[in-house]
GROMACS .gro file of C-alpha atoms in nm:
model
  462
    1MET     CA    1   1.275  -3.067   0.343
    2LYS     CA    2   1.047  -2.778   0.424
    3ARG     CA    3   0.805  -3.025   0.582
    4ILE     CA    4   1.081  -3.181   0.791
    5ILE     CA    5   1.186  -2.840   0.926
    6CYS     CA    6   0.826  -2.757   1.014
    7LEU     CA    7   0.780  -3.094   1.189
    8VAL     CA    8   1.094  -3.042   1.395
    9LEU     CA    9   0.986  -2.694   1.504
   10THR     CA   10   0.634  -2.814   1.582
   11ALA     CA   11   0.764  -3.102   1.792
   12ALA     CA   12   0.999  -2.874   1.982
   13LEU     CA   13   0.723  -2.625   2.060
   14ALA     CA   14   0.481  -2.899   2.165
   15LEU     CA   15   0.735  -3.052   2.404
   16SER     CA   16   0.858  -2.730   2.562
   17PRO     CA   17   0.560  -2.675   2.804
   18LEU     CA   18   0.579  -3.034   2.925
   19VAL     CA   19   0.952  -3.012   2.990
   20THR     CA   20   0.915  -2.681   3.172
   21SER     CA   21   0.634  -2.818   3.388
   22ALA     CA   22   0.833  -3.125   3.486
   23ASN     CA   23   1.140  -2.919   3.574
   24ASP     CA   24   0.931  -2.682   3.789
   25ARG     CA   25   0.797  -2.970   3.998
   26ARG     CA   26   1.131  -3.115   4.106
   27PRO     CA   27   1.228  -2.854   4.367
   28ARG     CA   28   0.875  -2.850   4.509
   29LYS     CA   29   0.894  -3.228   4.564
   30LYS     CA   30   1.214  -3.200   4.769
   31LYS     CA   31   1.075  -2.903   4.964
   32LYS     CA   32   0.763  -3.099   5.058
   33LYS     CA   33   0.971  -3.387   5.198
   34LYS     CA   34   1.171  -3.147   5.413
   35GLN     CA   35   0.856  -2.981   5.549
   36LYS     CA   36   0.718  -3.320   5.650
   37THR     CA   37   1.030  -3.400   5.857
   38GLU     CA   38   1.012  -3.067   6.035
   39GLN     CA   39   0.649  -3.129   6.128
   40VAL     CA   40   0.740  -3.448   6.321
   41VAL     CA   41   1.018  -3.280   6.518
   42ASN     CA   42   0.805  -2.979   6.602
   43THR     CA   43   0.520  -3.197   6.733
   44GLU     CA   44   0.741  -3.344   7.002
   45ALA     CA   45   0.869  -3.003   7.111
   46GLN     CA   46   0.515  -2.854   7.118
   47PRO     CA   47   0.607  -2.519   6.959
   48GLN     CA   48   0.387  -2.213   6.926
   49PRO     CA   49   0.144  -2.245   6.631
   50VAL     CA   50   0.255  -2.074   6.312
   51ALA     CA   51   0.059  -1.962   6.006
   52ALA     CA   52  -0.016  -2.255   5.782
   53GLU     CA   53   0.144  -2.254   5.439
   54PRO     CA   54  -0.069  -2.322   5.133
   55GLU     CA   55  -0.114  -2.689   5.068
   56THR     CA   56   0.079  -2.829   4.775
   57GLN     CA   57  -0.116  -3.066   4.559
   58PRO     CA   58   0.042  -3.411   4.547
   59LEU     CA   59   0.199  -3.510   4.218
   60PRO     CA   60   0.036  -3.790   4.022
   61VAL     CA   61   0.207  -4.124   4.071
   62ASP     CA   62   0.269  -4.173   3.701
   63THR     CA   63   0.436  -3.830   3.645
   64VAL     CA   64   0.767  -3.876   3.463
   65ALA     CA   65   1.013  -3.605   3.367
   66VAL     CA   66   1.041  -3.585   2.989
   67GLU     CA   67   1.377  -3.501   2.840
   68PRO     CA   68   1.375  -3.312   2.508
   69PRO     CA   69   1.455  -3.536   2.215
   70VAL     CA   70   1.787  -3.492   2.043
   71GLU     CA   71   1.713  -3.298   1.727
   72GLU     CA   72   1.858  -3.444   1.411
   73GLU     CA   73   2.081  -3.194   1.235
   74ILE     CA   74   1.937  -3.107   0.894
   75GLN     CA   75   2.180  -3.015   0.620
   76VAL     CA   76   2.029  -2.757   0.382
   77THR     CA   77   2.229  -2.660   0.074
   78ALA     CA   78   2.233  -2.310  -0.071
   79GLU     CA   79   2.070  -2.440  -0.389
   80GLN     CA   80   1.785  -2.594  -0.191
   81VAL     CA   81   1.727  -2.263  -0.010
   82ASP     CA   82   1.728  -2.083  -0.347
   83SER     CA   83   1.468  -2.327  -0.475
   84LEU     CA   84   1.250  -2.267  -0.167
   85VAL     CA   85   1.279  -1.889  -0.207
   86ALA     CA   86   1.183  -1.921  -0.574
   87ALA     CA   87   0.875  -2.128  -0.489
   88TRP     CA   88   0.781  -1.879  -0.216
   89ARG     CA   89   0.815  -1.581  -0.450
   90GLU     CA   90   0.619  -1.752  -0.726
   91HIS     CA   91   0.341  -1.830  -0.480
   92GLN     CA   92   0.343  -1.471  -0.352
   93ARG     CA   93   0.323  -1.327  -0.705
   94GLU     CA   94   0.036  -1.556  -0.806
   95GLN     CA   95  -0.149  -1.485  -0.481
   96ALA     CA   96  -0.101  -1.109  -0.510
   97PHE     CA   97  -0.230  -1.117  -0.868
   98ASP     CA   98  -0.546  -1.307  -0.771
   99GLU     CA   99  -0.612  -1.109  -0.452
  100PHE     CA  100  -0.588  -0.777  -0.637
  101PHE     CA  101  -0.880  -0.865  -0.862
  102ASN     CA  102  -1.080  -1.054  -0.601
  103ASN     CA  103  -1.051  -0.795  -0.322
  104TYR     CA  104  -1.022  -0.462  -0.501
  105ILE     CA  105  -1.164  -0.502  -0.850
  106ASN     CA  106  -1.435  -0.768  -0.843
  107ILE     CA  107  -1.716  -0.527  -0.757
  108ASP     CA  108  -1.983  -0.725  -0.938
  109SER     CA  109  -2.022  -1.071  -1.084
  110MET     CA  110  -2.221  -0.987  -1.394
  111ILE     CA  111  -2.068  -1.163  -1.694
  112ASP     CA  112  -2.080  -0.974  -2.022
  113THR     CA  113  -2.310  -1.154  -2.266
  114GLY     CA  114  -2.283  -0.900  -2.544
  115THR     CA  115  -2.581  -0.700  -2.418
  116THR     CA  116  -2.411  -0.529  -2.125
  117PRO     CA  117  -2.565  -0.181  -2.078
  118ASP     CA  118  -2.351   0.128  -2.116
  119SER     CA  119  -2.432   0.228  -1.760
  120LEU     CA  120  -2.253  -0.082  -1.630
  121TYR     CA  121  -1.936  -0.011  -1.832
  122ALA     CA  122  -1.938   0.353  -1.721
  123GLY     CA  123  -1.994   0.252  -1.359
  124ARG     CA  124  -1.706   0.006  -1.366
  125LEU     CA  125  -1.471   0.271  -1.505
  126ARG     CA  126  -1.578   0.518  -1.235
  127ALA     CA  127  -1.517   0.253  -0.971
  128LEU     CA  128  -1.148   0.240  -1.067
  129ALA     CA  129  -1.110   0.594  -0.921
  130SER     CA  130  -0.806   0.677  -1.131
  131PRO     CA  131  -0.625   1.012  -1.137
  132ILE     CA  132  -0.635   0.967  -1.515
  133PRO     CA  133  -0.987   1.056  -1.642
  134LEU     CA  134  -1.144   0.736  -1.781
  135ALA     CA  135  -1.425   0.870  -1.995
  136TYR     CA  136  -1.688   0.642  -2.145
  137ASN     CA  137  -1.853   0.684  -2.485
  138ASP     CA  138  -1.920   0.487  -2.803
  139ILE     CA  139  -1.556   0.513  -2.914
  140VAL     CA  140  -1.431   0.376  -2.583
  141ARG     CA  141  -1.689   0.096  -2.593
  142ARG     CA  142  -1.555  -0.025  -2.929
  143HIS     CA  143  -1.207  -0.058  -2.779
  144ILE     CA  144  -1.343  -0.233  -2.469
  145THR     CA  145  -1.520  -0.481  -2.697
  146ARG     CA  146  -1.199  -0.541  -2.892
  147TYR     CA  147  -0.987  -0.609  -2.583
  148THR     CA  148  -1.247  -0.823  -2.407
  149ASP     CA  149  -1.336  -1.049  -2.700
  150PRO     CA  150  -1.230  -1.393  -2.568
  151ARG     CA  151  -1.220  -1.538  -2.922
  152HIS     CA  152  -0.904  -1.342  -3.004
  153GLY     CA  153  -0.709  -1.457  -2.699
  154THR     CA  154  -0.512  -1.131  -2.696
  155MET     CA  155  -0.607  -1.028  -2.343
  156SER     CA  156  -0.545  -1.378  -2.211
  157ARG     CA  157  -0.184  -1.365  -2.335
  158ILE     CA  158  -0.141  -1.010  -2.203
  159LEU     CA  159  -0.264  -1.115  -1.858
  160GLY     CA  160  -0.014  -1.401  -1.853
  161ARG     CA  161   0.273  -1.162  -1.931
  162ALA     CA  162   0.137  -0.904  -1.684
  163LYS     CA  163   0.218  -1.137  -1.393
  164TYR     CA  164   0.587  -1.086  -1.472
  165TYR     CA  165   0.607  -0.738  -1.623
  166PHE     CA  166   0.344  -0.535  -1.436
  167PRO     CA  167   0.499  -0.562  -1.086
  168MET     CA  168   0.829  -0.415  -1.214
  169ILE     CA  169   0.648  -0.150  -1.421
  170GLU     CA  170   0.429  -0.051  -1.126
  171GLU     CA  171   0.733  -0.028  -0.898
  172GLU     CA  172   0.905   0.217  -1.133
  173LEU     CA  173   0.588   0.425  -1.174
  174ILE     CA  174   0.545   0.447  -0.797
  175LYS     CA  175   0.912   0.547  -0.753
  176ALA     CA  176   0.860   0.824  -1.009
  177GLY     CA  177   0.541   0.944  -0.839
  178LEU     CA  178   0.326   0.862  -1.143
  179PRO     CA  179  -0.018   0.696  -1.159
  180VAL     CA  180   0.017   0.318  -1.173
  181GLU     CA  181  -0.266   0.310  -1.430
  182LEU     CA  182  -0.007   0.427  -1.685
  183ARG     CA  183   0.100   0.061  -1.699
  184ALA     CA  184  -0.177   0.010  -1.958
  185MET     CA  185   0.031   0.211  -2.207
  186ALA     CA  186   0.269  -0.085  -2.233
  187ILE     CA  187  -0.030  -0.299  -2.340
  188ILE     CA  188  -0.113  -0.061  -2.624
  189GLU     CA  189   0.247  -0.006  -2.729
  190SER     CA  190   0.373  -0.365  -2.733
  191ALA     CA  191   0.112  -0.605  -2.587
  192LEU     CA  192   0.372  -0.648  -2.308
  193THR     CA  193   0.628  -0.798  -2.550
  194PRO     CA  194   0.976  -0.655  -2.480
  195THR     CA  195   1.113  -0.759  -2.822
  196ALA     CA  196   0.829  -0.593  -3.017
  197MET     CA  197   0.944  -0.374  -3.306
  198SER     CA  198   0.730  -0.145  -3.519
  199ARG     CA  199   0.750  -0.079  -3.892
  200MET     CA  200   0.905   0.258  -3.813
  201GLY     CA  201   1.180   0.108  -3.598
  202ALA     CA  202   1.038   0.172  -3.250
  203ALA     CA  203   1.124  -0.109  -3.010
  204GLY     CA  204   1.057  -0.256  -2.666
  205LEU     CA  205   0.773  -0.251  -2.415
  206TRP     CA  206   0.744   0.126  -2.454
  207GLN     CA  207   0.826   0.146  -2.827
  208PHE     CA  208   1.106   0.401  -2.814
  209MET     CA  209   1.257   0.532  -3.134
  210PRO     CA  210   1.641   0.524  -3.121
  211ARG     CA  211   1.677   0.903  -3.102
  212THR     CA  212   1.425   0.942  -2.817
  213ALA     CA  213   1.573   0.644  -2.636
  214LYS     CA  214   1.922   0.794  -2.640
  215SER     CA  215   1.794   1.133  -2.525
  216TYR     CA  216   1.652   0.959  -2.216
  217GLY     CA  217   1.970   0.773  -2.134
  218LEU     CA  218   1.916   0.435  -2.301
  219GLU     CA  219   2.211   0.262  -2.463
  220VAL     CA  220   2.150   0.157  -2.823
  221ASN     CA  221   2.439   0.007  -3.023
  222SER     CA  222   2.548  -0.310  -3.202
  223LEU     CA  223   2.550  -0.526  -2.889
  224VAL     CA  224   2.306  -0.360  -2.647
  225ASP     CA  225   1.959  -0.217  -2.702
  226GLU     CA  226   1.821  -0.099  -2.369
  227ARG     CA  227   1.488  -0.021  -2.532
  228LEU     CA  228   1.431  -0.396  -2.490
  229ASP     CA  229   1.532  -0.394  -2.123
  230PRO     CA  230   1.199  -0.388  -1.933
  231ILE     CA  231   1.333  -0.198  -1.630
  232ARG     CA  232   1.561   0.052  -1.806
  233ALA     CA  233   1.297   0.125  -2.072
  234THR     CA  234   1.028   0.176  -1.806
  235GLN     CA  235   1.254   0.417  -1.617
  236ALA     CA  236   1.307   0.615  -1.939
  237ALA     CA  237   0.932   0.610  -2.011
  238CYS     CA  238   0.865   0.750  -1.662
  239ARG     CA  239   1.101   1.042  -1.726
  240TYR     CA  240   0.944   1.105  -2.065
  241LEU     CA  241   0.588   1.096  -1.926
  242LYS     CA  242   0.684   1.335  -1.648
  243ASP     CA  243   0.813   1.581  -1.906
  244LEU     CA  244   0.497   1.552  -2.114
  245TYR     CA  245   0.271   1.603  -1.812
  246SER     CA  246   0.468   1.913  -1.713
  247ILE     CA  247   0.378   2.058  -2.055
  248TYR     CA  248   0.003   1.985  -2.058
  249HIS     CA  249  -0.092   1.928  -1.692
  250ASP     CA  250  -0.349   1.678  -1.818
  251TRP     CA  251  -0.292   1.305  -1.845
  252THR     CA  252  -0.513   1.251  -2.151
  253LEU     CA  253  -0.306   1.501  -2.351
  254ALA     CA  254   0.024   1.374  -2.210
  255ILE     CA  255  -0.066   1.014  -2.301
  256SER     CA  256  -0.170   1.120  -2.650
  257SER     CA  257   0.152   1.316  -2.702
  258TYR     CA  258   0.350   1.002  -2.606
  259ASN     CA  259   0.198   0.845  -2.914
  260CYS     CA  260   0.235   1.122  -3.172
  261GLY     CA  261   0.471   1.373  -3.011
  262PRO     CA  262   0.401   1.710  -2.848
  263GLY     CA  263   0.429   1.890  -3.181
  264ASN     CA  264   0.132   1.706  -3.332
  265VAL     CA  265  -0.076   1.758  -3.017
  266ASN     CA  266  -0.001   2.130  -3.030
  267LYS     CA  267  -0.107   2.141  -3.398
  268ALA     CA  268  -0.434   1.966  -3.310
  269ILE     CA  269  -0.500   2.221  -3.036
  270ALA     CA  270  -0.430   2.505  -3.278
  271ARG     CA  271  -0.658   2.358  -3.547
  272SER     CA  272  -0.942   2.301  -3.300
  273GLY     CA  273  -0.977   2.669  -3.218
  274VAL     CA  274  -1.046   2.579  -2.856
  275LYS     CA  275  -0.944   2.870  -2.636
  276GLU     CA  276  -0.873   2.655  -2.333
  277CYS     CA  277  -0.794   2.293  -2.414
  278ARG     CA  278  -0.856   2.084  -2.103
  279SER     CA  279  -0.839   1.727  -2.234
  280PHE     CA  280  -0.787   1.498  -2.530
  281TRP     CA  281  -1.161   1.497  -2.600
  282ASP     CA  282  -1.162   1.872  -2.664
  283VAL     CA  283  -0.940   1.824  -2.971
  284TYR     CA  284  -1.027   1.464  -3.062
  285HIS     CA  285  -1.143   1.544  -3.417
  286CYS     CA  286  -0.825   1.739  -3.493
  287MET     CA  287  -0.583   1.467  -3.381
  288LEU     CA  288  -0.398   1.242  -3.623
  289ARG     CA  289  -0.608   0.939  -3.711
  290GLU     CA  290  -0.376   0.700  -3.527
  291THR     CA  291  -0.376   0.918  -3.214
  292GLN     CA  292  -0.757   0.947  -3.218
  293GLY     CA  293  -0.771   0.583  -3.114
  294TYR     CA  294  -0.483   0.595  -2.865
  295MET     CA  295  -0.660   0.736  -2.558
  296PRO     CA  296  -0.974   0.525  -2.616
  297ALA     CA  297  -0.746   0.219  -2.650
  298PHE     CA  298  -0.578   0.314  -2.321
  299ILE     CA  299  -0.917   0.323  -2.147
  300GLY     CA  300  -1.022  -0.002  -2.314
  301ALA     CA  301  -0.702  -0.180  -2.207
  302THR     CA  302  -0.736  -0.046  -1.851
  303TYR     CA  303  -1.094  -0.174  -1.835
  304ALA     CA  304  -1.010  -0.516  -1.985
  305TYR     CA  305  -0.720  -0.571  -1.744
  306ALA     CA  306  -0.930  -0.479  -1.441
  307TYR     CA  307  -1.250  -0.661  -1.537
  308HIS     CA  308  -1.127  -0.962  -1.736
  309GLN     CA  309  -1.306  -1.196  -1.493
  310GLN     CA  310  -1.640  -1.040  -1.580
  311HIS     CA  311  -1.572  -1.127  -1.942
  312ASP     CA  312  -1.471  -1.486  -1.871
  313ILE     CA  313  -1.108  -1.428  -1.971
  314THR     CA  314  -0.843  -1.635  -1.794
  315PRO     CA  315  -0.470  -1.552  -1.795
  316ALA     CA  316  -0.251  -1.764  -2.019
  317GLU     CA  317   0.064  -1.924  -1.883
  318THR     CA  318   0.341  -1.674  -1.807
  319PRO     CA  319   0.608  -1.720  -2.077
  320VAL     CA  320   0.902  -1.643  -1.845
  321PRO     CA  321   0.995  -1.751  -1.490
  322ILE     CA  322   0.812  -1.527  -1.244
  323ALA     CA  323   1.070  -1.549  -0.962
  324VAL     CA  324   1.397  -1.389  -1.077
  325ASP     CA  325   1.699  -1.214  -0.932
  326THR     CA  326   1.960  -0.978  -1.074
  327LEU     CA  327   2.339  -1.001  -1.073
  328GLN     CA  328   2.596  -0.740  -1.174
  329ILE     CA  329   2.842  -0.860  -1.440
  330ASN     CA  330   3.174  -0.677  -1.464
  331ARG     CA  331   3.347  -0.867  -1.745
  332ILE     CA  332   3.246  -0.964  -2.097
  333LEU     CA  333   3.027  -1.272  -2.098
  334HIS     CA  334   2.846  -1.485  -2.358
  335PHE     CA  335   2.518  -1.658  -2.277
  336GLY     CA  336   2.670  -1.979  -2.413
  337GLN     CA  337   2.922  -1.979  -2.129
  338ILE     CA  338   2.634  -1.993  -1.880
  339ALA     CA  339   2.407  -2.236  -2.066
  340SER     CA  340   2.691  -2.484  -2.121
  341THR     CA  341   2.787  -2.484  -1.751
  342ILE     CA  342   2.467  -2.481  -1.548
  343ASP     CA  343   2.121  -2.624  -1.609
  344LEU     CA  344   1.972  -2.317  -1.777
  345PRO     CA  345   1.859  -2.304  -2.143
  346ILE     CA  346   2.005  -2.023  -2.350
  347GLU     CA  347   1.652  -1.934  -2.466
  348THR     CA  348   1.553  -1.853  -2.105
  349LEU     CA  349   1.854  -1.623  -2.078
  350ARG     CA  350   1.742  -1.446  -2.394
  351GLN     CA  351   1.386  -1.406  -2.267
  352LEU     CA  352   1.499  -1.254  -1.938
  353ASN     CA  353   1.775  -1.039  -2.094
  354PRO     CA  354   1.642  -0.931  -2.436
  355GLN     CA  355   1.858  -0.618  -2.445
  356TYR     CA  356   2.170  -0.818  -2.536
  357LYS     CA  357   2.127  -0.847  -2.912
  358MET     CA  358   2.399  -1.104  -2.984
  359ASP     CA  359   2.390  -1.301  -2.656
  360ILE     CA  360   2.687  -1.099  -2.529
  361ILE     CA  361   2.707  -0.889  -2.213
  362PRO     CA  362   2.978  -0.637  -2.313
  363ALA     CA  363   3.096  -0.553  -1.961
  364THR     CA  364   3.443  -0.429  -2.057
  365VAL     CA  365   3.449  -0.080  -1.904
  366LYS     CA  366   3.130  -0.084  -1.695
  367SER     CA  367   2.905  -0.340  -1.529
  368TYR     CA  368   2.579  -0.468  -1.674
  369THR     CA  369   2.287  -0.655  -1.522
  370LEU     CA  370   2.211  -1.022  -1.575
  371VAL     CA  371   1.863  -1.148  -1.484
  372LEU     CA  372   1.844  -1.514  -1.384
  373PRO     CA  373   1.566  -1.739  -1.257
  374GLN     CA  374   1.579  -1.738  -0.877
  375ARG     CA  375   1.635  -2.115  -0.881
  376ASN     CA  376   1.963  -2.075  -1.071
  377VAL     CA  377   2.126  -1.783  -0.889
  378VAL     CA  378   2.328  -1.984  -0.636
  379GLU     CA  379   2.418  -2.240  -0.901
  380TYR     CA  380   2.557  -1.958  -1.117
  381ILE     CA  381   2.756  -1.810  -0.828
  382GLU     CA  382   2.904  -2.149  -0.737
  383HIS     CA  383   3.016  -2.208  -1.098
  384GLN     CA  384   3.110  -1.849  -1.182
  385GLN     CA  385   3.483  -1.914  -1.220
  386GLU     CA  386   3.414  -2.210  -1.445
  387ILE     CA  387   3.176  -1.995  -1.652
  388PHE     CA  388   3.424  -1.711  -1.695
  389ALA     CA  389   3.701  -1.958  -1.784
  390LYS     CA  390   3.514  -2.037  -2.109
  391ASP     CA  391   3.551  -1.684  -2.248
  392SER     CA  392   3.816  -1.779  -2.506
  393MET     CA  393   3.590  -2.058  -2.635
  394TYR     CA  394   3.278  -1.843  -2.682
  395LEU     CA  395   3.412  -1.492  -2.734
  396LYS     CA  396   3.709  -1.538  -2.966
  397GLU     CA  397   3.504  -1.483  -3.283
  398TYR     CA  398   3.340  -1.170  -3.136
  399ILE     CA  399   3.651  -0.976  -3.044
  400ASN     CA  400   3.728  -0.875  -3.404
  401PRO     CA  401   3.482  -0.612  -3.539
  402VAL     CA  402   3.481  -0.788  -3.877
  403ASN     CA  403   3.360  -1.106  -3.710
  404LEU     CA  404   3.096  -0.907  -3.524
  405ASP     CA  405   2.952  -0.773  -3.849
  406LYS     CA  406   2.959  -1.120  -4.003
  407LYS     CA  407   2.784  -1.268  -3.701
  408ARG     CA  408   2.519  -0.995  -3.711
  409GLN     CA  409   2.438  -1.078  -4.072
  410GLN     CA  410   2.433  -1.451  -3.997
  411SER     CA  411   2.184  -1.395  -3.715
  412ALA     CA  412   1.947  -1.228  -3.961
  413ALA     CA  413   2.015  -1.466  -4.249
  414GLY     CA  414   1.767  -1.735  -4.336
  415ARG     CA  415   1.460  -1.537  -4.226
  416ILE     CA  416   1.165  -1.474  -4.454
  417TYR     CA  417   0.950  -1.165  -4.412
  418ILE     CA  418   0.604  -1.137  -4.571
  419VAL     CA  419   0.516  -0.782  -4.674
  420LYS     CA  420   0.213  -0.634  -4.498
  421ARG     CA  421   0.002  -0.326  -4.565
  422GLY     CA  422   0.195  -0.007  -4.493
  423ASP     CA  423   0.540  -0.171  -4.509
  424THR     CA  424   0.832   0.007  -4.668
  425LEU     CA  425   1.168  -0.143  -4.758
  426GLY     CA  426   1.343   0.102  -4.526
  427ALA     CA  427   1.123   0.007  -4.229
  428ILE     CA  428   1.182  -0.365  -4.292
  429ALA     CA  429   1.557  -0.302  -4.313
  430ARG     CA  430   1.554  -0.115  -3.980
  431ARG     CA  431   1.355  -0.397  -3.819
  432TYR     CA  432   1.623  -0.652  -3.906
  433ARG     CA  433   1.913  -0.409  -3.862
  434VAL     CA  434   2.033  -0.437  -4.220
  435SER     CA  435   2.059  -0.178  -4.498
  436THR     CA  436   1.803  -0.113  -4.771
  437SER     CA  437   2.063  -0.187  -5.037
  438GLN     CA  438   2.130  -0.527  -4.880
  439LEU     CA  439   1.759  -0.612  -4.890
  440MET     CA  440   1.742  -0.506  -5.253
  441ARG     CA  441   2.047  -0.717  -5.342
  442TRP     CA  442   1.927  -1.029  -5.157
  443ASN     CA  443   1.583  -1.012  -5.323
  444ASN     CA  444   1.676  -0.874  -5.669
  445ILE     CA  445   1.468  -0.561  -5.611
  446ARG     CA  446   1.535  -0.273  -5.852
  447ASP     CA  447   1.277  -0.021  -5.728
  448PRO     CA  448   1.244  -0.003  -5.346
  449ARG     CA  449   0.903   0.168  -5.384
  450LYS     CA  450   0.745  -0.129  -5.559
  451LEU     CA  451   0.650  -0.373  -5.284
  452ARG     CA  452   0.335  -0.582  -5.306
  453LEU     CA  453   0.121  -0.732  -5.030
  454GLY     CA  454   0.220  -1.089  -4.951
  455GLN     CA  455   0.561  -1.057  -5.115
  456ARG     CA  456   0.821  -1.282  -4.950
  457LEU     CA  457   1.151  -1.112  -4.870
  458ARG     CA  458   1.465  -1.301  -4.781
  459ILE     CA  459   1.662  -1.149  -4.494
  460GLY     CA  460   2.029  -1.233  -4.551
  461SER     CA  461   2.232  -1.374  -4.835
  462ARG     CA  462   2.167  -1.719  -4.975
   0.00000   0.00000   0.00000
């Protein structure tokens, strides 16, 4: 269809000069005939000579006036336009991603063979010209090596997700007046996985704990966890980072305090005995062990993202549709109502809207956002009444709080968790949103402190 529209426009433009030229010649032809008649009459009367008019070139014999062709009316549906917009946006996003690295980052073509000199790594970091100091040393090199090892495939998967998540993260950072390089923190925190959850119960791209999330305006309850909402969580992270920077006036310390909290950074500064602490590196040896690796990991992730081409790393396929749009929902809605009405898998809805924990948008007293693939937006709008009409079918069992609790347990039931180093029963319970006593009952555990590596835990009753 797009090609047809282009052909019609091209044909119209190509014909327009010819039509104009033919139309301009008609009056001149009649005028010439009239002048010829007057010349004969005036010869007989022998008039006074007058100034000669410029000669008009005779028209070619085979000149024919061309009428514009009748354009065929093309019917374009709203869904077809939506599909074209989606393809256009996808192309733009892919092109912008490639052009960024080719035009602004690809300063050299030297591929790392494992013997890359330190001077090259340091020079590449300096070339990024970031407002965040990107120091280079042996500690940073170890993290660069970890992120750029193509055998692990970690950076390839991160790059694939970055095509979707980084543009929205960068937009929020720019709105907040923060350095866009802070986007690398989401790589360290969650590997750009919005459903990531830590052993301690932190969740989302930015790994907010529930208490911190609520203090920065995120909704966390039985049905909604905005820590998993990429945009809302990024907005909260921007506010948090602004507060931390206002305390330390140094990005290396602010980034470190995001990891361990301002209190632990202050303790490290006090233990160091440094009179004037200017950066993370001044108190590195006094930081908590986990935080000692945080700033070097940030630099390593920043380097690996920028210079992945020099390490022969290619982005994996993006796991979610790149071209999306957002709708405001002002009444309670279940994902099943949408998936059963239009051609959109419920799993795609979950990937694009991970904040809705039980596939329900609880828009009873306020509106909530719904992210859809661009290709399905018009289709949703056209079938909206039909979708909402299915509320009694999909939401009846969720109205009663007892049913909600039962459904929550059913969603966790049937899962098996394998105990890893550092796990505690309480942390596992928080991860699956169940109680410690429930875990103990389901797995016949008498002492919650006695977990062993590799132990298989059932989540939910049999």
